[in-house]
Amino acid sequence: MHVFTNRPEISNAVAKHKENGSKIGFVPTMGALHRGHASLFNFALQKCDVVVVSIFVNPTQFNNSQDLETYPRDLQADLELLENINPNLIVFAPSTTTIYGTNIESIDYNFDGLDTVMEGAFRPGHFEGVATVLKYLFEIVQPHFAFFGEKDYQQLQIVNKLVAIEKLPVEIIGCPISRHDDGLAESSRNMRLTHNHREIAPFIYSTLLKAKELFDDKGIEEIHHFVTNAFAESALLKLEYFEIANARTLEHTVAKRANESYRAFIAVFAGDVRLIDNIALN
Ligand code: AMP
């Protein structure tokens, strides 16, 4: 498996594959790879001839320096996982200086409000950090397709917007959420859960499933009450937000309208580990 750390080498390697007519897929990650990431690699491998995986813990998307410091990093384990999936994967694992030089700052973007709700409201500056690193990575890798998980559905919408704003020649593919057998969405953060928090964490998804059931014939406010009360009774999980939003605009929903798609979004603290999940409601 090829592992590149600097810009010209990865750019040249990709350019050579393109000259041979290969379709290039790209999966950006922050490492600590798990089955959720693997599902993205497999989607990419099905659709593309050559797949590049980046592993880079992006400092500008962390609004909390402790979160950045404690983010799990294990490049050797990541490379082993990738090798087992497919030794032809190309890995790009740059340093912070390679991506940002000496200017570790986000670009200012106007995402028409997509970045100010939910994750954006609770993590100010997060999405500008995400967009900035993706712009740089897309410029270096120059893929035909890039694959993102619906696990971070708001991020997926931001990426689509970034591509439109910057007119980037890449097609964005959204991939379904990969879950543990008990329903908990796979996440690098799950490994930080205590035994008790890991046991209770599937409650997040089971509550989303109940919200989806209620969506057919109950009002939005009633569903909010149901979810808030469900978490109020939990000693171990603390609800940060529950939101029902328009799947396209991410606007807060007050009442359902015909011909629109809606999604429920949730963020929960299990101890000091923050978990997010979401579900399509219709
Ligand atoms: P991260 O390493 O957390 O930045 O995630 C890299 C990519 O993997 C993002 O597009 C995530 O949405 C995606 N991803 C993370 N967890 C999952 C999951 N459980 N199912 C599907 N995609 C995921």
Tab-separated table of C-alpha atoms and ligand atoms in Angstrom:
chain	number	residue	atom	x	y	z
A	1	MET	CA	0.000	0.000	0.000
A	2	HIS	CA	1.319	3.442	-0.925
A	3	VAL	CA	1.440	5.961	1.909
A	4	PHE	CA	2.171	9.560	0.881
A	5	THR	CA	2.888	12.416	3.227
A	6	ASN	CA	3.748	15.292	0.917
A	7	ARG	CA	1.795	17.208	-1.709
A	8	PRO	CA	3.754	16.774	-4.963
A	9	GLU	CA	4.078	13.006	-4.521
A	10	ILE	CA	0.377	12.328	-3.975
A	11	SER	CA	-0.641	14.819	-6.692
A	12	ASN	CA	1.742	13.191	-9.204
A	13	ALA	CA	0.636	9.659	-8.305
A	14	VAL	CA	-3.036	10.604	-8.821
A	15	ALA	CA	-2.248	12.481	-12.048
A	16	LYS	CA	-0.561	9.345	-13.478
A	17	HIS	CA	-3.632	7.228	-12.716
A	18	LYS	CA	-5.835	9.854	-14.375
A	19	GLU	CA	-3.660	9.799	-17.515
A	20	ASN	CA	-4.405	6.064	-17.707
A	21	GLY	CA	-8.120	6.827	-17.660
A	22	SER	CA	-8.746	5.757	-14.034
A	23	LYS	CA	-11.664	7.186	-12.078
A	24	ILE	CA	-10.362	8.542	-8.768
A	25	GLY	CA	-12.389	8.252	-5.555
A	26	PHE	CA	-11.463	10.070	-2.351
A	27	VAL	CA	-12.471	9.412	1.260
A	28	PRO	CA	-11.265	12.074	3.721
A	29	THR	CA	-10.982	10.876	7.337
A	30	MET	CA	-9.423	11.878	10.637
A	31	GLY	CA	-8.146	8.348	11.260
A	32	ALA	CA	-9.073	6.107	14.221
A	33	LEU	CA	-10.663	4.058	11.471
A	34	HIS	CA	-13.590	1.726	12.137
A	35	ARG	CA	-16.300	-0.164	10.231
A	36	GLY	CA	-18.160	3.085	9.520
A	37	HIS	CA	-15.159	4.363	7.584
A	38	ALA	CA	-14.718	0.931	5.986
A	39	SER	CA	-18.237	1.128	4.544
A	40	LEU	CA	-17.191	4.360	2.777
A	41	PHE	CA	-14.001	2.761	1.410
A	42	ASN	CA	-16.074	-0.111	0.040
A	43	PHE	CA	-18.567	2.232	-1.661
A	44	ALA	CA	-15.612	4.094	-3.186
A	45	LEU	CA	-13.895	0.872	-4.307
A	46	GLN	CA	-17.103	-0.249	-6.041
A	47	LYS	CA	-17.480	2.995	-7.995
A	48	CYS	CA	-13.861	4.008	-8.696
A	49	ASP	CA	-10.688	2.439	-10.129
A	50	VAL	CA	-8.356	4.117	-7.633
A	51	VAL	CA	-9.285	5.177	-4.089
A	52	VAL	CA	-7.346	7.693	-1.991
A	53	VAL	CA	-7.939	7.795	1.774
A	54	SER	CA	-6.658	10.783	3.707
A	55	ILE	CA	-5.855	10.563	7.405
A	56	PHE	CA	-5.534	14.002	8.954
A	57	VAL	CA	-6.759	15.321	12.299
A	58	ASN	CA	-7.752	18.805	11.203
A	59	PRO	CA	-7.006	21.382	13.941
A	60	THR	CA	-9.260	24.139	12.545
A	61	GLN	CA	-12.467	22.133	12.976
A	62	PHE	CA	-12.019	21.643	16.737
A	63	ASN	CA	-13.590	24.428	18.761
A	64	ASN	CA	-12.332	22.768	21.941
A	65	SER	CA	-8.567	22.284	22.336
A	66	GLN	CA	-9.007	19.387	24.757
A	67	ASP	CA	-11.140	17.562	22.176
A	68	LEU	CA	-8.329	18.034	19.638
A	69	GLU	CA	-5.697	16.752	22.088
A	70	THR	CA	-7.690	13.678	23.137
A	71	TYR	CA	-8.806	12.764	19.591
A	72	PRO	CA	-7.598	9.153	19.117
A	73	ARG	CA	-4.563	8.775	16.817
A	74	ASP	CA	-3.059	5.433	15.792
A	75	LEU	CA	-1.651	5.559	12.257
A	76	GLN	CA	-0.206	2.039	12.450
A	77	ALA	CA	-3.581	0.493	13.348
A	78	ASP	CA	-5.255	2.566	10.614
A	79	LEU	CA	-2.779	1.359	7.992
A	80	GLU	CA	-3.345	-2.265	9.032
A	81	LEU	CA	-7.118	-1.855	8.698
A	82	LEU	CA	-6.703	-0.273	5.252
A	83	GLU	CA	-4.253	-2.989	4.113
A	84	ASN	CA	-6.816	-5.643	5.105
A	85	ILE	CA	-9.598	-3.932	3.187
A	86	ASN	CA	-7.572	-3.496	0.010
A	87	PRO	CA	-3.777	-3.153	-0.386
A	88	ASN	CA	-4.339	-1.017	-3.505
A	89	LEU	CA	-5.792	1.847	-1.469
A	90	ILE	CA	-3.622	4.971	-1.613
A	91	VAL	CA	-3.115	6.734	1.708
A	92	PHE	CA	-2.403	10.421	2.194
A	93	ALA	CA	-1.296	11.209	5.763
A	94	PRO	CA	0.055	14.767	5.718
A	95	SER	CA	1.394	16.852	8.593
A	96	THR	CA	-0.406	20.016	9.705
A	97	THR	CA	2.355	22.111	8.082
A	98	THR	CA	1.908	20.284	4.764
A	99	ILE	CA	-1.763	21.299	4.697
A	100	TYR	CA	-1.681	24.733	6.356
A	101	GLY	CA	1.917	25.966	6.201
A	102	THR	CA	2.265	28.373	9.112
A	103	ASN	CA	-1.271	29.778	8.798
A	104	ILE	CA	-3.526	27.371	10.716
A	105	GLU	CA	-6.739	29.276	10.050
A	106	SER	CA	-10.119	28.725	8.449
A	107	ILE	CA	-11.349	30.480	5.328
A	108	ASP	CA	-14.508	32.615	5.830
A	109	TYR	CA	-17.474	31.077	4.031
A	110	ASN	CA	-21.121	31.997	3.691
A	111	PHE	CA	-23.076	28.754	3.804
A	112	ASP	CA	-26.510	30.425	3.830
A	113	GLY	CA	-27.268	29.360	7.394
A	114	LEU	CA	-26.409	25.671	6.901
A	115	ASP	CA	-23.507	26.166	9.317
A	116	THR	CA	-25.269	28.083	12.092
A	117	VAL	CA	-27.803	25.443	13.210
A	118	MET	CA	-27.309	22.238	15.238
A	119	GLU	CA	-23.598	21.238	15.147
A	120	GLY	CA	-22.752	24.735	13.923
A	121	ALA	CA	-24.608	26.368	16.836
A	122	PHE	CA	-22.922	24.157	19.430
A	123	ARG	CA	-19.497	24.096	17.756
A	124	PRO	CA	-18.858	27.628	16.425
A	125	GLY	CA	-16.380	27.706	13.522
A	126	HIS	CA	-16.467	23.910	13.152
A	127	PHE	CA	-17.830	23.838	9.604
A	128	GLU	CA	-15.556	26.562	8.274
A	129	GLY	CA	-12.669	24.431	9.561
A	130	VAL	CA	-14.098	21.353	7.824
A	131	ALA	CA	-14.664	23.270	4.566
A	132	THR	CA	-11.177	24.783	4.644
A	133	VAL	CA	-9.369	21.468	4.998
A	134	LEU	CA	-11.581	19.866	2.351
A	135	LYS	CA	-10.888	22.661	-0.115
A	136	TYR	CA	-7.120	22.116	0.407
A	137	LEU	CA	-7.439	18.315	0.212
A	138	PHE	CA	-9.585	18.445	-2.945
A	139	GLU	CA	-6.999	20.734	-4.566
A	140	ILE	CA	-4.185	18.318	-3.715
A	141	VAL	CA	-5.945	15.026	-4.561
A	142	GLN	CA	-8.191	16.259	-7.420
A	143	PRO	CA	-10.606	13.292	-7.253
A	144	HIS	CA	-13.572	12.645	-9.569
A	145	PHE	CA	-15.732	11.478	-6.637
A	146	ALA	CA	-15.573	12.077	-2.879
A	147	PHE	CA	-17.472	9.945	-0.355
A	148	PHE	CA	-18.982	11.224	2.903
A	149	GLY	CA	-21.097	9.523	5.568
A	150	GLU	CA	-24.657	10.547	6.373
A	151	LYS	CA	-23.518	10.025	9.990
A	152	ASP	CA	-22.406	13.660	9.643
A	153	TYR	CA	-25.401	14.698	7.558
A	154	GLN	CA	-24.987	18.421	8.189
A	155	GLN	CA	-21.345	18.145	7.107
A	156	LEU	CA	-22.481	16.408	3.904
A	157	GLN	CA	-24.757	19.365	3.107
A	158	ILE	CA	-21.919	21.810	3.848
A	159	VAL	CA	-19.600	19.882	1.517
A	160	ASN	CA	-22.173	20.093	-1.290
A	161	LYS	CA	-22.381	23.842	-0.694
A	162	LEU	CA	-18.575	24.201	-0.615
A	163	VAL	CA	-18.305	22.422	-3.966
A	164	ALA	CA	-20.904	24.819	-5.434
A	165	ILE	CA	-19.238	27.945	-3.952
A	166	GLU	CA	-15.703	26.989	-5.024
A	167	LYS	CA	-16.914	25.366	-8.290
A	168	LEU	CA	-14.823	22.288	-7.498
A	169	PRO	CA	-14.780	19.589	-10.205
A	170	VAL	CA	-15.769	16.737	-7.871
A	171	GLU	CA	-18.985	14.766	-7.403
A	172	ILE	CA	-20.024	14.252	-3.778
A	173	ILE	CA	-21.529	10.887	-2.828
A	174	GLY	CA	-23.431	10.488	0.466
A	175	CYS	CA	-23.241	7.013	2.077
A	176	PRO	CA	-25.614	5.481	4.675
A	177	ILE	CA	-24.815	5.351	8.398
A	178	SER	CA	-23.049	2.173	9.470
A	179	ARG	CA	-24.160	0.918	12.904
A	180	HIS	CA	-23.184	-1.637	15.538
A	181	ASP	CA	-25.619	-4.575	15.843
A	182	ASP	CA	-27.297	-2.811	18.772
A	183	GLY	CA	-27.974	0.287	16.651
A	184	LEU	CA	-25.273	2.639	17.965
A	185	ALA	CA	-23.745	4.567	15.044
A	186	GLU	CA	-20.092	3.603	14.574
A	187	SER	CA	-17.806	6.420	15.702
A	188	SER	CA	-14.178	6.929	16.677
A	189	ARG	CA	-15.511	8.368	19.923
A	190	ASN	CA	-17.235	5.105	20.951
A	191	MET	CA	-13.906	3.668	22.124
A	192	ARG	CA	-13.793	6.395	24.803
A	193	LEU	CA	-17.129	5.317	26.343
A	194	THR	CA	-17.089	3.651	29.775
A	195	HIS	CA	-18.689	0.212	30.004
A	196	ASN	CA	-21.919	1.676	31.442
A	197	HIS	CA	-22.132	4.445	28.847
A	198	ARG	CA	-21.499	1.956	26.023
A	199	GLU	CA	-24.328	-0.233	27.376
A	200	ILE	CA	-26.836	2.621	27.401
A	201	ALA	CA	-25.679	4.404	24.216
A	202	PRO	CA	-27.976	2.426	21.799
A	203	PHE	CA	-30.831	4.313	23.516
A	204	ILE	CA	-29.920	7.236	21.238
A	205	TYR	CA	-30.824	5.340	18.069
A	206	SER	CA	-33.844	3.569	19.586
A	207	THR	CA	-35.221	7.006	20.560
A	208	LEU	CA	-34.656	8.249	16.995
A	209	LEU	CA	-36.558	5.212	15.698
A	210	LYS	CA	-39.492	6.042	18.018
A	211	ALA	CA	-39.409	9.658	16.842
A	212	LYS	CA	-39.613	8.380	13.268
A	213	GLU	CA	-42.640	6.219	14.199
A	214	LEU	CA	-44.353	9.216	15.798
A	215	PHE	CA	-43.622	11.457	12.815
A	216	ASP	CA	-46.457	9.985	10.711
A	217	ASP	CA	-49.306	11.169	12.900
A	218	LYS	CA	-47.974	13.378	15.700
A	219	GLY	CA	-47.053	17.056	15.664
A	220	ILE	CA	-43.439	18.271	15.754
A	221	GLU	CA	-43.806	19.712	19.256
A	222	GLU	CA	-45.157	16.447	20.616
A	223	ILE	CA	-42.155	14.573	19.212
A	224	HIS	CA	-39.785	17.105	20.808
A	225	HIS	CA	-41.493	16.552	24.163
A	226	PHE	CA	-41.292	12.807	23.797
A	227	VAL	CA	-37.523	12.882	23.140
A	228	THR	CA	-36.762	15.486	25.829
A	229	ASN	CA	-38.708	13.468	28.430
A	230	ALA	CA	-37.081	10.198	27.387
A	231	PHE	CA	-33.605	11.652	28.031
A	232	ALA	CA	-34.665	13.477	31.203
A	233	GLU	CA	-35.245	10.022	32.714
A	234	SER	CA	-31.776	8.777	31.775
A	235	ALA	CA	-29.128	9.104	34.497
A	236	LEU	CA	-26.198	8.476	32.149
A	237	LEU	CA	-27.103	10.299	28.916
A	238	LYS	CA	-27.491	14.067	28.690
A	239	LEU	CA	-29.374	15.463	25.692
A	240	GLU	CA	-27.618	18.469	24.122
A	241	TYR	CA	-30.097	18.992	21.296
A	242	PHE	CA	-32.826	17.217	19.387
A	243	GLU	CA	-33.949	18.844	16.181
A	244	ILE	CA	-36.337	18.057	13.348
A	245	ALA	CA	-35.131	19.875	10.258
A	246	ASN	CA	-35.794	20.141	6.560
A	247	ALA	CA	-33.386	17.596	5.016
A	248	ARG	CA	-32.355	20.011	2.266
A	249	THR	CA	-32.105	23.404	3.989
A	250	LEU	CA	-31.580	22.088	7.577
A	251	GLU	CA	-34.069	24.743	8.722
A	252	HIS	CA	-35.843	24.092	12.019
A	253	THR	CA	-39.267	22.566	11.319
A	254	VAL	CA	-42.360	23.936	12.996
A	255	ALA	CA	-44.945	22.142	10.859
A	256	LYS	CA	-44.620	19.497	8.156
A	257	ARG	CA	-45.223	20.484	4.548
A	258	ALA	CA	-46.126	18.193	1.661
A	259	ASN	CA	-43.338	17.213	-0.763
A	260	GLU	CA	-40.551	18.042	1.691
A	261	SER	CA	-38.136	15.592	3.321
A	262	TYR	CA	-37.399	15.822	7.032
A	263	ARG	CA	-34.688	14.435	9.271
A	264	ALA	CA	-34.234	14.195	13.025
A	265	PHE	CA	-30.830	15.141	14.464
A	266	ILE	CA	-29.507	14.500	17.941
A	267	ALA	CA	-26.421	15.236	20.053
A	268	VAL	CA	-25.967	13.543	23.421
A	269	PHE	CA	-23.274	13.524	26.095
A	270	ALA	CA	-22.411	10.100	27.480
A	271	GLY	CA	-20.156	11.276	30.305
A	272	ASP	CA	-17.679	13.567	28.547
A	273	VAL	CA	-18.068	11.826	25.176
A	274	ARG	CA	-20.285	13.694	22.733
A	275	LEU	CA	-22.215	11.467	20.339
A	276	ILE	CA	-24.297	12.523	17.324
A	277	ASP	CA	-26.786	10.633	15.178
A	278	ASN	CA	-29.615	11.339	12.729
A	279	ILE	CA	-32.400	9.595	10.856
A	280	ALA	CA	-34.590	10.231	7.804
A	281	LEU	CA	-38.192	10.704	8.978
A	282	ASN	CA	-40.027	10.378	5.656
B	1	AMP	P1	-14.199	11.287	10.504
B	1	AMP	O1	-12.955	10.449	10.483
B	1	AMP	O2	-14.985	11.156	11.768
B	1	AMP	O3	-13.953	12.688	10.048
B	1	AMP	O4	-15.136	10.644	9.394
B	1	AMP	C1	-14.714	10.486	8.077
B	1	AMP	C2	-15.894	10.120	7.229
B	1	AMP	O5	-16.443	8.907	7.691
B	1	AMP	C3	-17.018	11.171	7.271
B	1	AMP	O6	-17.556	11.322	5.961
B	1	AMP	C4	-18.001	10.534	8.201
B	1	AMP	O7	-19.339	10.957	7.972
B	1	AMP	C5	-17.835	9.075	7.845
B	1	AMP	N1	-18.352	8.216	8.914
B	1	AMP	C6	-17.965	8.236	10.215
B	1	AMP	N2	-18.706	7.346	10.908
B	1	AMP	C7	-19.558	6.774	10.027
B	1	AMP	C8	-20.588	5.798	10.143
B	1	AMP	N3	-20.884	5.227	11.302
B	1	AMP	N4	-21.270	5.464	9.016
B	1	AMP	C9	-20.990	6.054	7.821
B	1	AMP	N5	-20.041	6.976	7.656
B	1	AMP	C10	-19.335	7.330	8.744
